[in-house]
Amino acid sequence: MSKLGPISHFPSPVSCDSLVLQGLRCEWGAGVLHLVLSLSHSRILTGHWKFNMAPHGKELSEDLKKRIVALHKDGLGYKKIAKTLKLSCSTVAKTIQRFNWTGSTQNRPRHGRPKKLSARAQRHIQGLSLGNRRLSAASIAAEVEGVGGQPVSAQTIRRTLHQIGLHGCRPRRKPLLKMMHKKSRKQFAEDKQTKDMDYWNHVLWSDETKINLFGSDGVKRVWRQPEKCVLPTVKHGGGSFMVWGCMSAAGTGELQFIEGTMNSNMYCDILKQSMIPSLRRLGRRAVFQHDNDPKHTTKMTTALIKKLRVKVMDWPSMSPDLNPIEHLWGILKRKVEECKVSNIHQLRDVVMEEWKRTPVATCESLVNSMPKRVKAVLENYGGHTKY
């Protein structure tokens, strides 16, 4: 067998087919020829080999794969199927072979890049996040790196927390519940869990709230571009006032505007002027509800309620989530914000008008949620609920 000349003897890239035509079988022998033919996608360049990999095409649709299998079952060969569907023979062959092996035309599950974090490391990250929910992703990454020695990015920590169902969001503002509050809430729920809707329909719910002329005290969110959406503010809030209101399943009751700071004397006047007329509409089985604000529990207020022979519901402290009128205040404020008012007098008129226009169905729906609220308190052992 003659010696193989240097690759540089070829003046230009030569395909495998042209090499065969030049008589390599006789020149180099069958072994070298087999090697050259196996590199069907390669070319001989001056001084080195260069591999031209075939580009990865688009995935075949499931309908096309099923059509290939159907044509093969009808007796067509690979070449005829490829010519009919304008595909390569190798694509047709692989599709049919996959179907014969797995019984399906779908691709097998593909394994991506191995996870950088082990299952133990993921549990450690979950424990750190649940132990201190205010820890940032960068802080958790630094602590994980300090324990295991493996560098981890903050984005990896975020993806890991997302996979276990933890996402960054604003914390809900809830009243601070001490153990004594949880016990009283749980006791209230245990006492009321057997009450039917007829009982709740005869409850008159009451509360006070502040209504602002300009903006609200809550957090607002917007979809914005930089410097495109702003929430304007004014000094001193633009003015506000307090109102007292009551509601039941039969609709809204009286609404009383509060001038200045409400004390026990003012609250007693509200009870006589606004509460009693609303309570009488519910009949003799009516029950009055108010929270444990100091002016609601003074000796003067207690004596007046006893004199008026009003049945008052025992109410647990720090429990706005159990009072459906809290949601009614939110509905009222959103409606008021839709009306463009410029002064306090206009605001009063709009508030009174929207209060009277509140549908009875809205109040009834809020009261109908009481069994669910009581159940939620029991399930959380007196703790916070979603309401």
XYZ file of C-alpha atoms in Angstrom:
387
model
C 0.000 0.000 0.000
C 1.426 3.368 -1.016
C 2.016 6.100 1.489
C -0.624 8.728 2.042
C 0.482 12.099 0.779
C 0.129 15.254 2.836
C -3.258 16.853 3.046
C -1.811 20.038 1.602
C -1.508 18.271 -1.788
C -5.237 18.902 -2.292
C -5.566 22.421 -3.700
C -9.166 22.923 -2.605
C -11.789 21.313 -0.352
C -12.792 17.990 -1.831
C -15.993 16.122 -1.124
C -16.054 12.467 -0.196
C -17.802 11.586 -3.469
C -15.085 13.168 -5.585
C -12.420 11.356 -3.561
C -14.065 8.060 -4.288
C -14.128 8.880 -7.993
C -10.391 9.531 -7.884
C -9.770 5.932 -6.942
C -8.980 6.095 -3.255
C -9.869 2.438 -2.917
C -6.781 1.571 -4.862
C -4.656 4.427 -3.561
C -5.194 4.190 0.222
C -6.891 0.900 0.890
C -10.348 -0.120 2.175
C -9.748 0.894 5.806
C -8.949 4.515 5.077
C -11.762 4.686 2.551
C -14.262 3.449 5.176
C -13.077 6.191 7.528
C -13.492 8.867 4.891
C -16.953 7.653 3.889
C -18.102 7.662 7.531
C -17.374 11.402 7.683
C -19.984 12.190 5.079
C -20.526 15.722 6.370
C -16.842 16.652 6.590
C -14.480 18.272 4.122
C -10.741 18.129 3.722
C -9.360 21.632 4.028
C -5.813 22.793 3.699
C -3.954 21.670 6.796
C -6.969 20.681 8.991
C -10.337 18.972 9.143
C -13.543 20.996 9.381
C -16.873 19.347 10.365
C -19.993 20.854 8.845
C -22.796 19.821 11.194
C -26.278 19.729 9.750
C -28.475 22.502 11.196
C -31.214 21.382 13.564
C -34.566 21.803 11.879
C -37.973 22.463 13.359
C -39.813 19.773 15.225
C -42.359 17.863 13.181
C -45.939 18.413 14.181
C -47.877 15.530 15.675
C -50.217 15.483 12.686
C -47.278 15.089 10.301
C -45.772 12.308 12.426
C -49.064 10.434 12.453
C -49.333 10.849 8.692
C -45.866 9.313 8.260
C -46.867 6.296 10.378
C -50.147 5.941 8.510
C -48.419 5.923 5.106
C -45.922 3.330 6.341
C -48.757 1.121 7.561
C -50.273 1.391 4.090
C -47.144 -0.251 2.681
C -45.116 2.712 1.450
C -41.359 2.665 1.900
C -39.179 5.319 3.460
C -38.191 6.884 0.134
C -41.740 7.145 -1.175
C -42.958 8.649 2.105
C -40.090 11.131 2.100
C -40.806 12.110 -1.507
C -44.535 12.445 -0.884
C -44.162 14.601 2.243
C -40.968 16.364 1.063
C -38.919 15.142 4.001
C -35.565 13.453 4.349
C -35.397 9.667 4.499
C -33.628 9.796 7.857
C -36.450 11.868 9.369
C -39.031 9.419 8.115
C -36.997 6.435 9.347
C -36.479 7.903 12.842
C -40.169 8.749 13.186
C -41.244 5.229 12.255
C -38.575 3.603 14.435
C -39.634 5.705 17.424
C -43.220 4.626 16.872
C -42.193 0.958 16.670
C -40.178 1.207 19.887
C -42.507 3.304 22.036
C -45.882 2.924 20.343
C -46.200 6.710 20.159
C -45.004 9.508 17.900
C -44.305 11.874 20.775
C -40.745 12.716 21.732
C -39.342 11.116 24.828
C -38.712 13.330 27.871
C -35.521 15.303 27.503
C -33.157 15.906 30.358
C -31.867 19.448 30.573
C -28.960 20.796 32.465
C -28.598 19.168 35.911
C -29.781 21.283 38.824
C -27.039 23.133 40.596
C -28.749 22.729 43.967
C -29.341 19.364 45.560
C -32.615 18.401 47.212
C -31.031 19.031 50.597
C -29.904 22.516 49.549
C -33.398 23.302 48.290
C -34.899 22.258 51.627
C -32.330 24.455 53.367
C -33.352 27.433 51.220
C -37.026 26.770 51.956
C -36.308 26.635 55.683
C -34.384 29.915 55.588
C -37.173 31.666 53.688
C -39.962 30.379 55.939
C -37.928 31.080 59.068
C -37.465 34.728 58.128
C -39.779 35.814 55.326
C -38.037 39.178 55.016
C -34.740 37.672 53.872
C -33.814 38.776 50.358
C -32.672 36.352 47.683
C -29.151 37.784 47.849
C -29.006 37.219 51.616
C -30.162 33.614 51.256
C -27.607 33.044 48.478
C -24.797 34.345 50.694
C -25.871 32.100 53.582
C -26.170 29.038 51.350
C -22.718 29.702 49.929
C -21.314 30.090 53.428
C -22.700 26.699 54.505
C -22.029 24.589 51.418
C -19.196 26.528 49.834
C -20.879 26.442 46.428
C -21.522 29.864 44.837
C -25.200 30.413 44.098
C -26.743 33.426 42.374
C -29.725 35.341 43.705
C -31.686 34.444 40.569
C -31.173 30.729 41.299
C -32.581 31.317 44.778
C -35.627 33.074 43.293
C -36.294 30.256 40.841
C -36.000 27.702 43.628
C -38.450 29.608 45.830
C -40.873 29.977 42.913
C -40.812 26.216 42.343
C -41.890 25.550 45.928
C -44.672 28.154 45.731
C -43.027 31.156 47.419
C -43.236 34.486 45.596
C -42.230 37.990 46.560
C -45.221 40.230 47.345
C -46.350 42.957 49.680
C -47.288 41.660 53.147
C -50.900 42.075 54.161
C -51.532 44.569 56.907
C -53.346 42.816 59.725
C -54.012 43.702 63.362
C -51.444 42.446 65.841
C -53.018 39.402 67.478
C -51.769 38.380 70.880
C -52.563 35.048 72.462
C -55.468 36.549 74.411
C -56.951 37.904 71.158
C -56.678 34.536 69.443
C -58.409 32.828 72.344
C -61.306 35.277 72.339
C -61.653 35.024 68.534
C -61.671 31.252 68.717
C -64.238 31.298 71.511
C -66.444 33.648 69.487
C -66.235 31.353 66.455
C -67.071 28.278 68.526
C -70.136 30.028 69.965
C -71.341 31.224 66.540
C -70.523 28.239 64.344
C -73.986 26.727 64.856
C -75.870 29.944 64.053
C -77.938 29.850 60.875
C -78.491 32.645 58.378
C -81.693 33.714 60.127
C -79.563 34.796 63.092
C -77.056 36.721 60.980
C -79.819 38.438 59.032
C -81.025 40.087 62.241
C -77.617 41.574 63.138
C -77.017 45.321 62.713
C -73.330 45.844 61.918
C -71.707 49.189 62.717
C -68.339 50.865 62.446
C -66.528 54.165 61.845
C -64.209 55.026 58.979
C -62.296 57.966 57.517
C -62.988 59.224 54.001
C -60.386 61.392 52.284
C -61.095 64.127 49.806
C -57.914 63.452 47.828
C -56.686 59.900 47.434
C -56.938 57.009 49.842
C -54.874 55.509 52.627
C -54.435 52.216 50.769
C -51.675 51.081 48.394
C -52.365 51.620 44.703
C -50.741 49.698 41.840
C -50.403 50.776 38.216
C -48.944 49.341 34.995
C -46.495 52.039 34.020
C -43.478 53.102 32.035
C -40.755 55.210 33.694
C -42.048 58.700 34.472
C -45.357 57.964 32.725
C -47.689 57.217 35.639
C -47.563 59.122 38.915
C -49.936 59.401 41.857
C -50.210 63.109 42.704
C -50.329 64.157 46.336
C -51.211 67.361 48.167
C -50.179 68.715 51.531
C -52.280 67.725 54.531
C -54.172 65.121 52.457
C -56.633 67.643 50.984
C -59.080 67.184 53.853
C -61.057 64.279 55.302
C -63.842 63.444 57.730
C -65.067 60.541 59.828
C -68.405 58.820 59.383
C -70.354 56.295 61.400
C -72.581 53.852 59.576
C -74.504 50.639 60.023
C -75.816 47.921 57.733
C -77.646 44.598 57.768
C -78.745 41.962 55.309
C -81.753 44.206 54.559
C -79.486 46.988 53.254
C -77.655 50.025 54.529
C -78.842 51.840 57.642
C -78.229 55.378 58.860
C -75.010 57.238 58.037
C -73.785 59.882 60.480
C -71.036 62.436 59.823
C -68.754 63.019 62.799
C -67.741 66.592 63.587
C -64.385 66.770 65.321
C -63.160 63.986 67.576
C -65.816 61.537 68.663
C -66.114 60.942 72.413
C -68.547 58.990 74.560
C -71.161 61.798 74.576
C -71.137 62.056 70.797
C -71.349 58.276 70.421
C -74.371 58.118 72.689
C -76.086 60.739 70.531
C -75.353 58.631 67.440
C -76.843 55.576 69.116
C -80.067 57.411 69.934
C -80.429 59.266 66.634
C -79.102 56.772 64.065
C -78.686 53.314 65.580
C -82.126 52.882 67.156
C -84.115 53.664 63.957
C -81.997 51.210 61.955
C -82.236 48.532 64.642
C -86.034 48.735 64.853
C -86.352 47.887 61.169
C -84.924 44.420 61.935
C -87.632 43.528 64.431
C -87.597 42.315 68.016
C -84.885 39.717 67.396
C -82.368 42.330 66.298
C -78.805 42.227 67.671
C -76.475 45.228 67.646
C -72.778 44.829 66.891
C -69.975 47.254 67.582
C -66.307 46.731 68.378
C -64.491 47.244 71.677
C -63.374 50.811 71.067
C -62.974 52.630 74.422
C -65.839 55.043 73.687
C -68.060 52.027 72.949
C -67.424 50.458 76.334
C -67.550 53.428 78.697
C -69.965 53.469 81.647
C -72.089 56.099 79.914
C -72.431 54.053 76.722
C -73.073 50.823 78.603
C -75.770 52.470 80.740
C -77.490 53.928 77.659
C -77.531 50.589 75.847
C -79.003 48.962 78.918
C -81.619 51.691 79.194
C -82.587 51.287 75.529
C -82.830 47.508 76.035
C -80.568 46.780 73.083
C -79.139 43.299 72.768
C -75.425 43.663 72.006
C -73.283 40.950 70.494
C -70.171 39.949 72.446
C -67.383 40.965 70.093
C -63.735 39.794 70.183
C -61.103 42.496 70.064
C -58.891 43.018 66.981
C -61.403 41.365 64.650
C -62.181 43.636 61.694
C -62.105 40.592 59.413
C -65.279 39.332 61.094
C -67.218 42.535 60.423
C -68.748 42.616 56.907
C -69.199 46.388 57.019
C -65.426 46.726 56.568
C -65.821 45.448 53.016
C -68.757 47.781 52.486
C -66.520 50.737 53.382
C -64.100 49.629 50.693
C -66.866 49.430 48.096
C -68.133 52.881 49.098
C -64.681 54.499 48.887
C -64.022 53.061 45.423
C -67.314 54.471 44.173
C -66.567 57.849 45.720
C -63.139 57.963 44.081
C -64.775 57.568 40.675
C -66.630 60.838 41.262
C -64.524 63.946 40.745
C -65.060 66.199 43.744
C -63.144 69.362 44.600
C -64.165 70.206 48.162
C -65.429 68.677 51.388
C -69.038 69.738 50.823
C -69.221 67.948 47.485
C -67.559 64.932 49.062
C -70.237 64.741 51.768
C -73.012 64.852 49.199
C -71.385 62.126 47.079
C -70.780 59.879 50.092
C -74.386 60.161 51.252
C -75.719 59.569 47.740
C -73.548 56.511 47.099
C -74.385 55.113 50.553
C -78.104 55.289 49.855
C -77.627 53.819 46.362
C -75.842 50.717 47.693
C -77.826 47.673 46.445
C -79.464 45.467 49.037
C -77.935 42.467 47.245
C -74.445 43.778 48.094
C -75.222 43.945 51.817
C -76.929 40.564 51.731
C -73.938 38.983 50.014
C -71.556 40.366 52.644
C -73.696 39.089 55.516
C -73.986 35.675 53.845
C -70.215 35.322 54.183
C -70.386 35.179 57.994
C -70.460 31.345 58.260
C -67.310 31.207 56.101
C -65.607 33.864 58.204
C -66.390 31.966 61.409
C -65.125 28.749 59.856
C -61.903 30.441 58.757
C -61.236 31.643 62.313
C -61.704 28.113 63.644
C -59.428 26.631 60.983
C -56.695 29.146 61.890
C -57.159 28.606 65.643
C -58.172 32.212 66.161
C -55.495 33.637 63.872
C -55.736 35.869 60.829
C -58.032 35.043 57.947
C -58.127 36.122 54.293
C -61.038 38.499 54.958
